[in-house]
Amino acid sequence: MQRQTQTQRQTLKYSPLQIQMLNLLHLTTMELEQRIKEELEENPILEEGKEENASEDTADEFQDPADAAGAGEDTSVQDYYDWDEFRDDDIPDYKTYANNQSADNELYTRPMVESISFRDDLKQQVHFLRLDERQQLVADFILDSLDEDGFLRRESDVIADDISFANSMFIDTEEVNQMLKVIQQLDPPGIAANDLRECLLIQLARMENHTDVWRWSCKIVSDAFDELGSRNYDKIMRITGLDEESLKKAIQMITTLNPKPASGLRNDSLVNESIKPDFSLRYTEDGEIEVQLTWGNSPALKLNKLFTKMAEQKNDKATNQFLKNKMNSAKWFIDAIKQRENTMLSTLKAIVKLQYDYFQSGDIKKLRPMILKDVAEIIDMDISTVSRVTTNKYVQTPFGIVLLKDLFTEGVTNEDGTEVSNREIQEAIREIVSEEEKRHPYNDQQITDMLSERGYSVARRTVAKYREQLNIPTARLRVTI
């Protein structure tokens, strides 16, 4: 039996303009440049350059289809957000950008350098050896099986089975072991070891100065490796029979060994991965803080007048509809960039307002507790919007480049009732550890007591958490002799 019912529900619908803005908001400056280039290639209505005088006659051409039913209503940025409180200028930077710099004015940037992986480097070394086709196949398979640190974590019998199945031939374990010994003679020493202990022993075996210190080092790694990892020096002396002075010299030699043999062959540092800040911050003559977007190479955008006139000629319905769709898309894209600019500037101004003392000095101890909600309340936007703006965004300051996410910290109430940032407490922990006596480092409870003397009331488990975040090992692992 059919029955007619009436229900009322509330839904959230985004206009194309809002969707464009949200998609652009999380992009960094470099990603935005690429996005603009893609849009210029895909949309013939868009072109580089400043808009001279926007025609009022074509305003209706760019009306949001979602609002088409409400004829006469003007689709503007104000329909979606209230920017008046934070807008400095209705004209965004991209419309006043002048591309009048010569090549001599451009800052020098490091060229991209072609880099090869450490596996390829090792394969080049193998190719200089006199190997037959079968041995070459086994060697290449072993090298491809190395992890990023240069270790071979797989068993020889497993590798032999994989080579056999992949190449329809029988390879036994002994062939793999023989080729593994050859590879372990390559540079750097320690490559293709099964674990750290074997890696260190291979490096010690390659040394030519077989002195007493060398023999002590080999004995420690061979017989007391677990105790070496936990820095249980008393037990090491009992196992090896060494005195404290001999142990100290042996430890010094062991610390010169490379725990990650592939690190010397990795050329990741050659790749140009420089950070391009999304904002810049400077001090005015009056001592105020001024912020702006760094557009980089992003061009100014405008509508192509030729295609605009073609759209007004209603000769071909299909062509006309195509051009109108492209015109709407172009207008939404330009307006979305404008909204992105206003939103990002508003967000950074709010952050500067909350962290004014920090931006004046650059002292991390001046950071105030701040969460996304604090900024969202100032700019009257959703927390998710603030999160998009601050994710992977950097600001250039007189004291260096700062990641915006690093400015958001939790608060801890001090003994005098004031609230301090957890970053300030972390810096205090770092200072305490750096000043400790290396033979007798402070444990977490001692650090907690010392923080309490400085006025920071935190629990021992909180100190342990902050210490781990700072990558500071426990007191037992920080002991040096």
Coordinates of C-alpha atoms in Angstrom, one line a residue:
M1 CA 0.0 0.0 0.0
Q2 CA 1.5 3.3 -1.0
R3 CA 1.5 6.1 1.5
Q4 CA 2.6 9.7 1.0
T5 CA 4.6 11.3 3.9
Q6 CA 6.3 14.6 4.4
T7 CA 9.6 14.9 6.2
Q8 CA 11.9 17.8 7.1
R9 CA 15.6 17.5 7.1
Q10 CA 18.6 19.9 7.1
T11 CA 21.4 19.3 4.6
L12 CA 24.6 21.1 3.8
K13 CA 25.3 21.9 0.2
Y14 CA 28.5 23.4 -1.2
S15 CA 28.5 25.7 -4.2
P16 CA 31.1 25.1 -6.9
L17 CA 32.9 28.3 -5.6
Q18 CA 33.1 26.9 -2.1
I19 CA 34.3 23.5 -3.4
Q20 CA 37.0 25.2 -5.5
M21 CA 38.2 27.2 -2.4
L22 CA 38.3 24.2 -0.2
N23 CA 40.3 22.3 -2.8
L24 CA 42.8 25.2 -3.1
L25 CA 43.1 26.0 0.6
H26 CA 45.2 23.0 1.6
L27 CA 47.7 23.5 -1.2
T28 CA 51.1 24.9 -0.6
T29 CA 52.5 27.8 -2.7
M30 CA 54.4 25.4 -4.9
E31 CA 51.3 23.1 -5.3
L32 CA 49.2 26.1 -6.1
E33 CA 51.6 27.2 -8.9
Q34 CA 51.2 23.7 -10.4
R35 CA 47.4 23.8 -10.0
I36 CA 47.2 27.2 -11.8
K37 CA 49.4 25.9 -14.7
E38 CA 47.1 22.9 -15.0
E39 CA 44.0 25.1 -15.0
L40 CA 45.5 27.4 -17.7
E41 CA 46.1 24.3 -19.9
E42 CA 42.6 22.9 -19.4
N43 CA 40.5 26.0 -19.6
P44 CA 40.9 28.2 -22.7
I45 CA 38.9 31.0 -21.0
L46 CA 41.7 31.6 -18.5
E47 CA 44.8 33.4 -19.4
E48 CA 47.6 35.2 -17.6
G49 CA 47.5 38.9 -17.0
K50 CA 45.6 41.6 -15.1
E51 CA 41.9 42.2 -15.5
E52 CA 41.6 45.8 -16.8
N53 CA 37.9 46.6 -16.3
A54 CA 35.5 43.8 -15.4
S55 CA 32.4 44.2 -17.5
E56 CA 29.2 44.3 -15.5
D57 CA 27.3 42.9 -18.4
T58 CA 28.9 39.5 -18.1
A59 CA 28.3 39.2 -14.3
D60 CA 25.3 37.0 -14.8
E61 CA 27.4 34.6 -16.9
F62 CA 29.2 33.5 -13.8
Q63 CA 26.3 33.1 -11.5
D64 CA 26.5 29.8 -9.5
P65 CA 24.1 27.3 -11.0
A66 CA 23.0 26.4 -7.5
D67 CA 21.7 30.0 -7.1
A68 CA 20.4 30.4 -10.7
A69 CA 16.8 30.1 -9.4
G70 CA 17.3 33.2 -7.3
A71 CA 17.6 35.7 -10.2
G72 CA 18.9 39.1 -9.3
E73 CA 21.0 37.9 -6.4
D74 CA 24.7 38.7 -6.6
T75 CA 27.1 35.8 -6.0
S76 CA 30.0 37.2 -4.1
V77 CA 32.5 36.2 -1.5
Q78 CA 30.4 37.9 1.2
D79 CA 27.6 35.3 0.5
Y80 CA 29.8 32.6 2.0
Y81 CA 32.0 34.3 4.6
D82 CA 32.3 37.6 6.4
W83 CA 35.7 39.0 5.5
D84 CA 35.1 42.6 6.4
E85 CA 36.8 42.4 9.8
F86 CA 40.1 41.0 8.4
R87 CA 40.2 42.3 4.8
D88 CA 42.9 44.9 4.3
D89 CA 42.3 45.4 0.6
D90 CA 39.5 44.2 -1.7
I91 CA 42.1 43.7 -4.5
P92 CA 44.1 40.5 -3.9
D93 CA 47.8 40.3 -4.5
Y94 CA 47.5 38.2 -7.7
K95 CA 45.7 41.1 -9.5
T96 CA 48.4 43.6 -8.6
Y97 CA 51.4 41.2 -9.3
A98 CA 53.9 42.7 -11.7
N99 CA 56.1 40.4 -13.6
N100 CA 58.7 43.0 -14.4
Q101 CA 61.8 41.4 -12.9
S102 CA 64.8 40.5 -15.0
A103 CA 66.7 37.3 -14.9
D104 CA 69.5 39.0 -13.0
N105 CA 67.1 39.8 -10.1
E106 CA 66.2 36.2 -9.5
L107 CA 67.7 34.5 -6.6
Y108 CA 70.1 31.7 -7.4
T109 CA 68.6 28.2 -6.7
R110 CA 70.6 25.0 -6.6
P111 CA 70.1 23.0 -9.8
M112 CA 68.6 19.6 -9.7
V113 CA 71.2 16.9 -9.5
E114 CA 70.7 13.4 -10.8
S115 CA 71.1 10.9 -8.1
I116 CA 71.4 7.1 -8.2
S117 CA 70.3 4.7 -5.5
F118 CA 72.8 2.9 -3.3
R119 CA 71.7 -0.4 -4.9
D120 CA 72.7 0.9 -8.4
D121 CA 76.0 2.0 -7.0
L122 CA 76.7 -1.4 -5.6
K123 CA 75.6 -3.0 -8.9
Q124 CA 78.2 -0.9 -10.7
Q125 CA 80.8 -2.3 -8.3
V126 CA 79.6 -5.9 -9.0
H127 CA 79.8 -5.4 -12.7
F128 CA 83.6 -4.8 -12.4
L129 CA 84.0 -8.3 -11.0
R130 CA 84.5 -11.4 -13.2
L131 CA 81.1 -13.0 -12.8
D132 CA 79.3 -15.3 -15.1
E133 CA 75.6 -14.8 -16.0
R134 CA 74.4 -17.0 -13.2
Q135 CA 76.5 -15.3 -10.5
Q136 CA 75.4 -11.9 -11.9
L137 CA 71.8 -12.9 -11.5
V138 CA 72.2 -14.0 -7.9
A139 CA 74.2 -10.8 -7.1
D140 CA 71.6 -8.5 -8.5
F141 CA 68.8 -10.3 -6.7
I142 CA 70.6 -10.0 -3.4
L143 CA 71.3 -6.3 -3.9
D144 CA 67.6 -5.7 -4.8
S145 CA 66.7 -7.4 -1.5
L146 CA 68.6 -5.0 0.7
D147 CA 66.6 -2.7 2.9
E148 CA 67.1 1.1 3.0
D149 CA 69.9 0.8 5.6
G150 CA 71.8 -1.7 3.5
F151 CA 70.9 -4.8 5.6
L152 CA 69.9 -8.2 4.1
R153 CA 67.0 -9.2 6.4
R154 CA 66.0 -12.4 4.4
E155 CA 67.4 -15.9 4.8
S156 CA 69.6 -17.4 2.1
D157 CA 67.3 -20.4 1.5
V158 CA 64.4 -18.0 1.0
I159 CA 66.4 -15.9 -1.5
A160 CA 67.5 -19.1 -3.3
D161 CA 63.9 -20.3 -3.7
D162 CA 62.7 -16.8 -5.0
I163 CA 65.5 -16.7 -7.6
S164 CA 64.7 -20.3 -8.7
F165 CA 61.0 -19.6 -9.1
A166 CA 61.4 -16.2 -10.8
N167 CA 63.9 -17.5 -13.4
S168 CA 62.9 -21.1 -13.9
M169 CA 66.2 -22.4 -12.8
F170 CA 67.5 -24.1 -9.7
I171 CA 69.7 -22.0 -7.4
D172 CA 70.8 -23.6 -4.1
T173 CA 71.5 -21.9 -0.8
E174 CA 75.3 -22.4 -1.1
E175 CA 75.4 -20.3 -4.3
V176 CA 73.6 -17.5 -2.5
N177 CA 76.0 -17.7 0.5
Q178 CA 79.0 -17.6 -1.7
M179 CA 77.8 -14.5 -3.6
L180 CA 76.8 -12.9 -0.3
K181 CA 80.4 -13.1 0.9
V182 CA 81.5 -11.4 -2.3
I183 CA 79.0 -8.6 -1.9
Q184 CA 80.1 -8.1 1.8
Q185 CA 83.6 -7.3 0.4
L186 CA 82.2 -4.3 -1.5
D187 CA 82.3 -0.7 -0.2
P188 CA 81.2 0.5 2.2
P189 CA 82.1 -2.1 4.7
G190 CA 79.1 -3.8 6.5
I191 CA 76.9 -3.8 3.5
A192 CA 74.5 -6.9 3.1
A193 CA 74.9 -7.9 6.8
N194 CA 72.0 -9.7 8.4
D195 CA 72.0 -7.6 11.6
L196 CA 73.9 -4.8 13.3
R197 CA 76.2 -7.2 15.1
E198 CA 77.4 -8.8 11.9
C199 CA 77.6 -5.3 10.3
L200 CA 80.0 -4.1 13.0
L201 CA 82.1 -7.3 12.9
I202 CA 82.5 -7.0 9.1
Q203 CA 83.7 -3.4 9.5
L204 CA 86.1 -4.4 12.2
A205 CA 87.4 -7.3 10.1
R206 CA 88.1 -4.9 7.2
M207 CA 90.4 -2.7 9.5
E208 CA 94.1 -3.1 9.0
N209 CA 95.3 -1.8 12.3
H210 CA 95.0 -5.0 14.4
T211 CA 96.0 -3.4 17.7
D212 CA 95.0 -4.3 21.2
V213 CA 92.1 -1.8 21.1
W214 CA 90.9 -3.5 17.9
R215 CA 91.0 -7.0 19.6
W216 CA 89.1 -5.6 22.6
S217 CA 86.5 -4.1 20.2
C218 CA 86.0 -7.4 18.4
K219 CA 85.6 -9.2 21.7
I220 CA 83.0 -6.8 22.9
V221 CA 80.9 -6.9 19.7
S222 CA 81.2 -10.7 19.5
D223 CA 80.7 -11.7 23.1
A224 CA 78.8 -8.8 24.8
F225 CA 76.8 -7.2 22.0
D226 CA 73.5 -7.2 24.0
E227 CA 75.2 -5.6 26.9
L228 CA 76.7 -3.0 24.6
G229 CA 73.3 -2.0 23.3
S230 CA 72.0 -1.5 26.8
R231 CA 75.2 0.2 27.9
N232 CA 75.7 -2.2 30.8
Y233 CA 79.4 -1.5 31.1
D234 CA 79.9 -3.3 34.4
K235 CA 78.6 -6.6 32.8
I236 CA 80.7 -6.0 29.7
M237 CA 83.9 -5.7 31.9
R238 CA 82.9 -9.0 33.7
I239 CA 82.4 -10.8 30.4
T240 CA 85.4 -9.6 28.5
G241 CA 87.8 -9.1 31.5
L242 CA 88.7 -5.6 30.4
D243 CA 89.4 -2.8 32.9
E244 CA 87.6 0.6 32.7
E245 CA 90.3 2.3 30.7
S246 CA 90.6 -0.5 28.1
L247 CA 86.8 -0.6 27.8
K248 CA 86.7 3.2 27.2
K249 CA 89.2 2.9 24.3
A250 CA 87.3 0.0 22.8
I251 CA 84.0 1.9 23.0
Q252 CA 85.6 4.9 21.2
M253 CA 86.7 2.6 18.3
I254 CA 83.2 1.0 18.1
T255 CA 81.5 4.4 17.9
T256 CA 83.5 5.2 14.8
L257 CA 81.7 2.3 12.9
N258 CA 78.7 2.9 10.7
P259 CA 75.5 1.3 12.0
K260 CA 73.7 2.1 8.7
P261 CA 76.2 1.2 5.9
A262 CA 73.9 2.4 3.1
S263 CA 73.9 5.9 4.4
G264 CA 77.2 6.7 2.8
L265 CA 75.8 5.7 -0.6
R266 CA 72.5 7.5 -0.5
N267 CA 72.4 10.7 -2.4
D268 CA 69.1 12.0 -1.1
S269 CA 70.7 15.3 -0.1
L270 CA 71.5 16.0 -3.7
V271 CA 67.9 16.4 -4.6
N272 CA 66.6 19.9 -4.4
E273 CA 63.9 19.8 -1.7
S274 CA 64.1 23.4 -0.5
I275 CA 61.1 24.8 1.3
K276 CA 59.2 27.7 -0.3
P277 CA 57.4 29.6 2.5
D278 CA 53.7 30.4 1.9
F279 CA 53.8 33.6 4.1
S280 CA 56.4 36.3 4.8
L281 CA 56.5 38.3 8.0
R282 CA 58.4 41.5 8.6
Y283 CA 58.7 44.3 11.1
T284 CA 57.6 47.8 10.1
E285 CA 59.4 51.0 11.2
D286 CA 56.8 51.4 13.9
G287 CA 57.6 48.1 15.4
E288 CA 54.4 46.4 14.1
I289 CA 54.3 43.0 12.4
E290 CA 53.2 42.9 8.8
V291 CA 52.3 39.7 7.0
Q292 CA 51.7 38.8 3.4
L293 CA 51.4 35.9 1.0
T294 CA 54.4 34.8 -1.0
W295 CA 53.0 34.1 -4.4
G296 CA 56.3 32.9 -6.0
N297 CA 55.8 32.4 -9.7
S298 CA 51.9 32.3 -9.6
P299 CA 50.7 34.5 -12.5
A300 CA 47.8 36.9 -12.3
L301 CA 44.7 35.5 -14.0
K302 CA 41.9 37.0 -16.1
L303 CA 39.3 36.0 -18.6
N304 CA 40.1 35.7 -22.3
K305 CA 38.0 38.4 -24.0
L306 CA 37.9 36.6 -27.4
F307 CA 36.2 33.5 -25.9
T308 CA 34.0 35.7 -23.8
K309 CA 32.6 37.4 -26.9
M310 CA 32.2 34.1 -28.6
A311 CA 30.1 32.9 -25.8
E312 CA 27.8 35.9 -26.3
Q313 CA 27.1 34.9 -29.9
K314 CA 24.3 32.3 -29.6
N315 CA 24.9 30.6 -32.9
D316 CA 25.8 27.1 -31.9
K317 CA 24.0 25.8 -28.8
A318 CA 26.6 23.1 -28.0
T319 CA 29.5 25.5 -28.4
N320 CA 27.8 28.2 -26.5
Q321 CA 27.1 25.8 -23.6
F322 CA 30.7 24.6 -23.6
L323 CA 32.1 28.1 -23.4
K324 CA 29.6 29.2 -20.7
N325 CA 30.6 26.2 -18.6
K326 CA 34.3 27.1 -19.1
M327 CA 33.6 30.7 -18.2
N328 CA 31.8 29.8 -15.0
S329 CA 34.7 27.4 -14.1
A330 CA 37.2 30.2 -14.8
K331 CA 35.3 32.7 -12.7
W332 CA 34.9 30.3 -9.8
F333 CA 38.6 29.5 -10.0
I334 CA 39.7 33.2 -9.8
D335 CA 37.2 33.9 -7.0
A336 CA 38.4 30.8 -5.2
I337 CA 42.0 32.0 -5.3
K338 CA 40.8 35.3 -3.9
Q339 CA 39.0 33.6 -1.1
R340 CA 42.0 31.4 -0.4
E341 CA 44.2 34.6 -0.1
N342 CA 41.8 36.3 2.3
T343 CA 41.3 33.1 4.4
M344 CA 45.1 32.5 4.7
L345 CA 45.9 36.1 5.6
S346 CA 43.1 36.2 8.2
T347 CA 44.4 33.0 9.7
L348 CA 48.0 34.1 9.9
K349 CA 47.0 37.5 11.4
A350 CA 45.0 35.7 14.1
I351 CA 48.0 33.4 14.8
V352 CA 50.3 36.5 15.0
K353 CA 47.9 38.2 17.4
L354 CA 47.9 35.1 19.7
Q355 CA 51.6 34.6 19.5
Y356 CA 52.7 38.2 19.3
D357 CA 55.5 37.9 21.9
Y358 CA 57.0 35.0 20.1
F359 CA 57.0 36.7 16.7
Q360 CA 58.6 39.8 18.2
S361 CA 61.6 37.9 19.6
G362 CA 61.7 34.4 18.0
D363 CA 62.2 32.9 21.5
I364 CA 60.4 29.6 21.7
K365 CA 59.8 30.1 25.4
K366 CA 57.5 33.0 24.5
L367 CA 55.0 30.6 22.8
R368 CA 51.6 30.7 24.3
P369 CA 49.3 27.6 24.5
M370 CA 47.2 27.7 21.3
I371 CA 44.9 25.3 19.6
L372 CA 43.0 25.4 16.3
K373 CA 39.8 26.4 18.1
D374 CA 41.4 29.6 19.4
V375 CA 42.2 30.7 15.8
A376 CA 38.9 29.6 14.5
E377 CA 37.0 31.7 17.0
I378 CA 38.9 34.8 16.0
I379 CA 38.3 34.5 12.3
D380 CA 34.8 33.1 12.8
M381 CA 35.5 30.0 10.7
D382 CA 35.4 26.2 11.2
I383 CA 38.3 24.4 12.8
S384 CA 38.7 22.3 9.7
T385 CA 39.3 25.4 7.7
V386 CA 42.1 26.5 10.0
S387 CA 43.6 23.0 9.9
R388 CA 43.7 23.2 6.1
V389 CA 45.4 26.6 6.1
T390 CA 48.1 25.6 8.6
T391 CA 48.9 22.1 7.3
N392 CA 52.3 22.0 5.5
K393 CA 52.4 25.8 5.5
Y394 CA 55.5 27.8 6.4
V395 CA 56.1 31.4 7.2
Q396 CA 59.4 33.3 6.5
T397 CA 60.3 35.3 9.6
P398 CA 63.4 37.5 10.4
F399 CA 64.6 34.6 12.7
G400 CA 64.0 31.8 10.2
I401 CA 61.4 29.7 8.5
V402 CA 58.7 28.4 10.8
L403 CA 56.1 25.6 10.3
L404 CA 52.7 26.9 11.3
K405 CA 51.7 23.6 12.9
D406 CA 54.7 23.9 15.3
L407 CA 53.0 27.0 16.8
F408 CA 50.1 25.0 18.1
T409 CA 50.8 23.7 21.5
E410 CA 49.0 22.4 24.6
G411 CA 49.0 24.4 27.8
V412 CA 50.3 23.4 31.2
T413 CA 49.3 25.4 34.3
N414 CA 52.3 26.7 36.2
E415 CA 52.6 26.8 40.0
D416 CA 51.7 30.5 40.0
G417 CA 48.5 29.9 38.1
T418 CA 49.8 31.0 34.7
E419 CA 49.5 28.8 31.7
V420 CA 52.7 28.0 29.7
S421 CA 53.2 26.1 26.5
N422 CA 54.4 22.5 26.5
R423 CA 57.1 23.6 24.0
E424 CA 58.6 25.8 26.8
I425 CA 58.7 22.8 29.1
Q426 CA 60.3 20.7 26.4
E427 CA 63.0 23.3 25.9
A428 CA 63.6 23.3 29.7
I429 CA 64.0 19.5 29.6
R430 CA 66.5 19.8 26.7
E431 CA 68.5 22.3 28.7
I432 CA 68.6 20.1 31.8
V433 CA 69.8 17.1 29.8
S434 CA 72.4 19.1 28.0
E435 CA 73.9 20.3 31.3
E436 CA 73.8 16.9 33.1
E437 CA 77.0 15.0 34.0
K438 CA 77.3 12.3 31.3
R439 CA 78.5 9.7 33.7
H440 CA 75.5 10.2 35.9
P441 CA 72.6 11.4 33.8
Y442 CA 69.3 12.5 35.4
N443 CA 66.4 10.1 35.5
D444 CA 62.8 11.2 34.8
Q445 CA 62.0 11.8 38.5
Q446 CA 65.1 14.0 38.9
I447 CA 64.2 16.0 35.9
T448 CA 60.6 16.4 37.3
D449 CA 62.0 17.7 40.5
M450 CA 64.3 20.2 38.7
L451 CA 61.4 21.4 36.6
S452 CA 59.4 21.9 39.8
E453 CA 62.2 24.1 41.1
R454 CA 61.9 26.2 38.0
G455 CA 58.2 26.6 38.6
Y456 CA 56.9 24.0 36.1
S457 CA 54.4 21.6 37.8
V458 CA 54.4 18.5 35.7
A459 CA 54.1 14.8 36.4
R460 CA 56.9 12.3 35.9
R461 CA 54.9 10.5 33.1
T462 CA 54.5 13.9 31.4
V463 CA 58.3 14.4 31.5
A464 CA 58.8 10.9 30.0
K465 CA 56.4 11.7 27.2
Y466 CA 58.1 15.0 26.4
R467 CA 61.5 13.4 26.6
E468 CA 60.4 10.8 24.0
Q469 CA 59.1 13.5 21.8
L470 CA 62.5 15.2 21.9
N471 CA 64.1 11.8 21.0
I472 CA 66.1 11.8 24.2
P473 CA 66.8 8.3 25.4
T474 CA 66.4 7.1 29.0
A475 CA 69.0 7.9 31.6
R476 CA 70.5 4.3 31.4
L477 CA 71.1 4.8 27.7
R478 CA 72.6 8.2 28.1
V479 CA 75.5 7.0 30.3
T480 CA 78.9 7.6 28.8
I481 CA 82.2 6.7 30.4

